[in-house]
Coordinates of N, CA, C and O in Angstrom, one line a residue:
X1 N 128.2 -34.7 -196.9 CA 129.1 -33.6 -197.2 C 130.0 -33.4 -196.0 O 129.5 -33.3 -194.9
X2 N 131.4 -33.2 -196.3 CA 132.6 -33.3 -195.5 C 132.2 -31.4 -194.9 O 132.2 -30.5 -195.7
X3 N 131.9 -31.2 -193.5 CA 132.3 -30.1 -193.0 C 134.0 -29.8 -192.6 O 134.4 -30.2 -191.5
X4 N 134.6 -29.4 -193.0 CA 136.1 -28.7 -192.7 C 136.2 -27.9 -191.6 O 137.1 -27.9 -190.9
X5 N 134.7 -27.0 -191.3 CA 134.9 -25.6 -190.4 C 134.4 -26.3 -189.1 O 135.2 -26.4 -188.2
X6 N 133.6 -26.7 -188.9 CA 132.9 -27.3 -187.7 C 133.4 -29.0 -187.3 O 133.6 -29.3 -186.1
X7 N 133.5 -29.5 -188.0 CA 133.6 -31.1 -187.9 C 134.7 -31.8 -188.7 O 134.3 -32.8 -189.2
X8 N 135.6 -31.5 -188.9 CA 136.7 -32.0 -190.0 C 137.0 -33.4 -189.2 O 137.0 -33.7 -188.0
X9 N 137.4 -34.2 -190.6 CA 137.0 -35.9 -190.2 C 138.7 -36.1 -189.4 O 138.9 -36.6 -188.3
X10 N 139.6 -35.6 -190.2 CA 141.0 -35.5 -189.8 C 141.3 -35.4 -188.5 O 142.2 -36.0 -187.9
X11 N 140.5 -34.4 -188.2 CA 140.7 -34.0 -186.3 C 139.7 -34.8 -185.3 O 139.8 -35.0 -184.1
X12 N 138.7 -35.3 -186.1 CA 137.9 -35.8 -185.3 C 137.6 -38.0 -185.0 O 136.7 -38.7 -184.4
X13 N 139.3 -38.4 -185.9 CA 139.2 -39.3 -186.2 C 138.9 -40.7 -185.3 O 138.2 -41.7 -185.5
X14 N 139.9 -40.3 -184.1 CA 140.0 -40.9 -182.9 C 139.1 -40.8 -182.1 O 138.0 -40.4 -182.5
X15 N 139.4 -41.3 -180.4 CA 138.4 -41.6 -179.6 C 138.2 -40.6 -178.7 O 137.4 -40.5 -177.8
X16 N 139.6 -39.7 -179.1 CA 139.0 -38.1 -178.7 C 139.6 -37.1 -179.5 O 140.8 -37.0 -179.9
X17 N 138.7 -36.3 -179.7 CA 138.4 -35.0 -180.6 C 139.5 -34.1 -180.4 O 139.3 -33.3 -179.6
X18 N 141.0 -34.0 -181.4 CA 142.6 -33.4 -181.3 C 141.8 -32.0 -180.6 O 142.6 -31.7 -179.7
X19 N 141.0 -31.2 -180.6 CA 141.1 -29.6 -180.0 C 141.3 -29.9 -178.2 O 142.1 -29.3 -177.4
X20 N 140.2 -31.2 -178.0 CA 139.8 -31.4 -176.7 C 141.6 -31.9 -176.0 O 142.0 -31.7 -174.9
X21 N 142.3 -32.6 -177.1 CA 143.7 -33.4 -176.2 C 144.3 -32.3 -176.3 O 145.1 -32.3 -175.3
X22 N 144.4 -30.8 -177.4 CA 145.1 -30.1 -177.4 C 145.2 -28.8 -175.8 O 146.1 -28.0 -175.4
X23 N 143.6 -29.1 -175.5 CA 143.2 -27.9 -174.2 C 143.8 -28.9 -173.4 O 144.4 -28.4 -172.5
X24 N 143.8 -30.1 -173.3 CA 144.4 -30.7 -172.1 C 145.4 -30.3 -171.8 O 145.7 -29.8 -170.8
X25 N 146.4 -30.6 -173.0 CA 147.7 -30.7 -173.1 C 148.4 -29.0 -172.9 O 149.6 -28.7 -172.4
X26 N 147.5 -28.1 -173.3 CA 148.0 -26.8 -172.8 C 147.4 -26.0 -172.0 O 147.8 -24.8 -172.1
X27 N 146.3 -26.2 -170.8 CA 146.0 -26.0 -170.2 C 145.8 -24.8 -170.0 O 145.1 -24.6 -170.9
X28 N 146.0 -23.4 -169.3 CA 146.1 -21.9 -169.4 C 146.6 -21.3 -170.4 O 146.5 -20.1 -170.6
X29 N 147.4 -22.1 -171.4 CA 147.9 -21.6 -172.7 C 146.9 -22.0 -173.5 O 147.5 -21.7 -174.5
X30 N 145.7 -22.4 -173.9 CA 145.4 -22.8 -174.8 C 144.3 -21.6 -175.3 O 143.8 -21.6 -176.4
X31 N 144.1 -20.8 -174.5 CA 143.3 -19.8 -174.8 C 144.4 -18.6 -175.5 O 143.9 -17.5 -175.8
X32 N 145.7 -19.0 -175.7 CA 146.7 -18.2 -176.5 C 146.9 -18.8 -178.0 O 147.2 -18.3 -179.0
X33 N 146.6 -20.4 -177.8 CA 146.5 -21.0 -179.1 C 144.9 -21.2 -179.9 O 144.8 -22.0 -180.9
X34 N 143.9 -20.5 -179.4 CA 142.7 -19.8 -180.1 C 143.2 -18.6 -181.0 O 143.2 -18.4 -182.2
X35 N 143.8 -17.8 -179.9 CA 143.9 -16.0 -180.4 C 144.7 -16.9 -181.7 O 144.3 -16.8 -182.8
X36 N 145.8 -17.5 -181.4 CA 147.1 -17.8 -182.6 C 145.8 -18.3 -183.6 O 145.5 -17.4 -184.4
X37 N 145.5 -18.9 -183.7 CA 144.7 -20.2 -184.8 C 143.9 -18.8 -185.2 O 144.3 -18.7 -186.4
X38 N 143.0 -17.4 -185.0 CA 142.4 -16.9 -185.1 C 143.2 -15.8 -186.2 O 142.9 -15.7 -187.3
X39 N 144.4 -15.1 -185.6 CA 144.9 -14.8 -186.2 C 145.3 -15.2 -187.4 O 145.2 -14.4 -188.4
X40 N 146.1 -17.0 -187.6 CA 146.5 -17.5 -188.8 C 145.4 -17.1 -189.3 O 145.4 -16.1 -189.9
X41 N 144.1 -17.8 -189.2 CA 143.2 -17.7 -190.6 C 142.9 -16.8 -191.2 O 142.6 -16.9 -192.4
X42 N 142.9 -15.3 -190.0 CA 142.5 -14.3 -191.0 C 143.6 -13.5 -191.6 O 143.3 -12.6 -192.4
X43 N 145.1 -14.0 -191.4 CA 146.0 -14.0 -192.1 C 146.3 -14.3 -193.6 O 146.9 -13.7 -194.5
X44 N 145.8 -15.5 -193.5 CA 145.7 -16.4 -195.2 C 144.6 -16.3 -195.5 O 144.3 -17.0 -196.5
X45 N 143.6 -15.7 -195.0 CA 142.2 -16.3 -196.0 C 142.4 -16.0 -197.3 O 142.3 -16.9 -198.2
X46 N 142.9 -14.6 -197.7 CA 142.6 -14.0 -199.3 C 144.0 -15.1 -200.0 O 143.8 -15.5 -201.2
X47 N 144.7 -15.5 -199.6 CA 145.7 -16.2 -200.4 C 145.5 -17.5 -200.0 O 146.5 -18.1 -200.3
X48 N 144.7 -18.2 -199.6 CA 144.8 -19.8 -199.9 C 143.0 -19.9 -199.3 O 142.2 -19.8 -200.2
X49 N 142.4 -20.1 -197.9 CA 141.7 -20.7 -197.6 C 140.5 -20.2 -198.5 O 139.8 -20.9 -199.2
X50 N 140.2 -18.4 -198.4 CA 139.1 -18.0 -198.7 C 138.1 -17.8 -197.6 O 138.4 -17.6 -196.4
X51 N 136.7 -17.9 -198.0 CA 135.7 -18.2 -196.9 C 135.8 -19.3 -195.8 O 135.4 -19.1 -194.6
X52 N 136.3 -20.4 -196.4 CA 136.4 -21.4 -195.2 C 137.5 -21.4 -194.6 O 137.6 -22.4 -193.8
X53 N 138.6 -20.4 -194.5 CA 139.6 -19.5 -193.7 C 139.0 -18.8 -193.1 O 139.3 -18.9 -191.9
X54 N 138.1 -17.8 -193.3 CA 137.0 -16.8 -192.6 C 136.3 -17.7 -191.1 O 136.6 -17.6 -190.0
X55 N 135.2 -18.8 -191.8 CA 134.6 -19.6 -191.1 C 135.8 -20.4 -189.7 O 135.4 -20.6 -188.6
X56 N 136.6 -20.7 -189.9 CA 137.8 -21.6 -189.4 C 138.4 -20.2 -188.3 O 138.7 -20.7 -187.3
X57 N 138.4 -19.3 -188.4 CA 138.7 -18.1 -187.9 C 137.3 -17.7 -186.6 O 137.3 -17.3 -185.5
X58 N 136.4 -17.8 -187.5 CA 135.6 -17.5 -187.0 C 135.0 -18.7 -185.4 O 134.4 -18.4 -184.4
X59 N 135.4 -19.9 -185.9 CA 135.1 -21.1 -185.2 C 136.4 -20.7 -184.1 O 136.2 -21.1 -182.9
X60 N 137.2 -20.3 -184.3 CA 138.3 -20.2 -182.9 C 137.7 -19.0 -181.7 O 137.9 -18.9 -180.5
X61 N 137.0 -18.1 -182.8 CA 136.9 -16.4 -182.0 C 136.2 -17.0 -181.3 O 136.5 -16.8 -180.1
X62 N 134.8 -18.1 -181.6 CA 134.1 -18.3 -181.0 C 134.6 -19.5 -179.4 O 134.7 -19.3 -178.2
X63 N 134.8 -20.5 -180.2 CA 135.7 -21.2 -179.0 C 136.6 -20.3 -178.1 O 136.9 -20.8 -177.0
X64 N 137.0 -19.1 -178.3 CA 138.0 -18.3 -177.5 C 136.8 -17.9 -176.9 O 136.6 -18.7 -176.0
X65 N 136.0 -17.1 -177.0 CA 134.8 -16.2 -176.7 C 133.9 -17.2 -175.4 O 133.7 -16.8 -174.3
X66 N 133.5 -18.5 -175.8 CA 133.5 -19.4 -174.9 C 133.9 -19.8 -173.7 O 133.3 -19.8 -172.6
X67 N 135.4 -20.1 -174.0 CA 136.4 -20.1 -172.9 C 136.5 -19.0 -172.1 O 136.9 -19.1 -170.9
X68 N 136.1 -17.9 -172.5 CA 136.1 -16.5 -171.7 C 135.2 -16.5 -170.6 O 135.4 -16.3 -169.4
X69 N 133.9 -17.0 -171.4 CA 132.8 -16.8 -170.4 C 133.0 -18.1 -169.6 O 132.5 -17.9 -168.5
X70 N 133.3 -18.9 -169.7 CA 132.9 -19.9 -168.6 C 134.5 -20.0 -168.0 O 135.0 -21.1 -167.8
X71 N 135.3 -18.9 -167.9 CA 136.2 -19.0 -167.1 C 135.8 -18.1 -166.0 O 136.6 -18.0 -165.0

């Protein structure tokens, strides 16, 4: 069974994981592109994703919430 919210095959296809090249690549901004990603989903859930817009939302707050504490 294909996970979308935790493990999506799309992002995780290569020999490194797009969130992980994405924190490299933005460095002190990337904790502005959680809040953004956090925001979209709970933006669209009721018009396109649903629960797995909820969950995908919820997977950012957390990675944001993360990055908090071990900053």
């Amino acid at each position: 069974m294909t996970d979308n919210v935790n493990s999506p095959k799309l992002y995780t296809s290569g020999s490194i994981e797009c969130i992980t090249a994405i924190q490299a690549a933005l460095g002190d901004e990337f904790k502005g592109f959680l809040r953004g990603n956090v925001i979209k989903y709970l933006w669209r859930y009721q018009d396109k994703g649903g629960i797995e817009d909820l969950r995908k939302a919820r997977w950012y707050l957390d990675r944001l919430i993360k990055e908090e504490c071990d900053a």
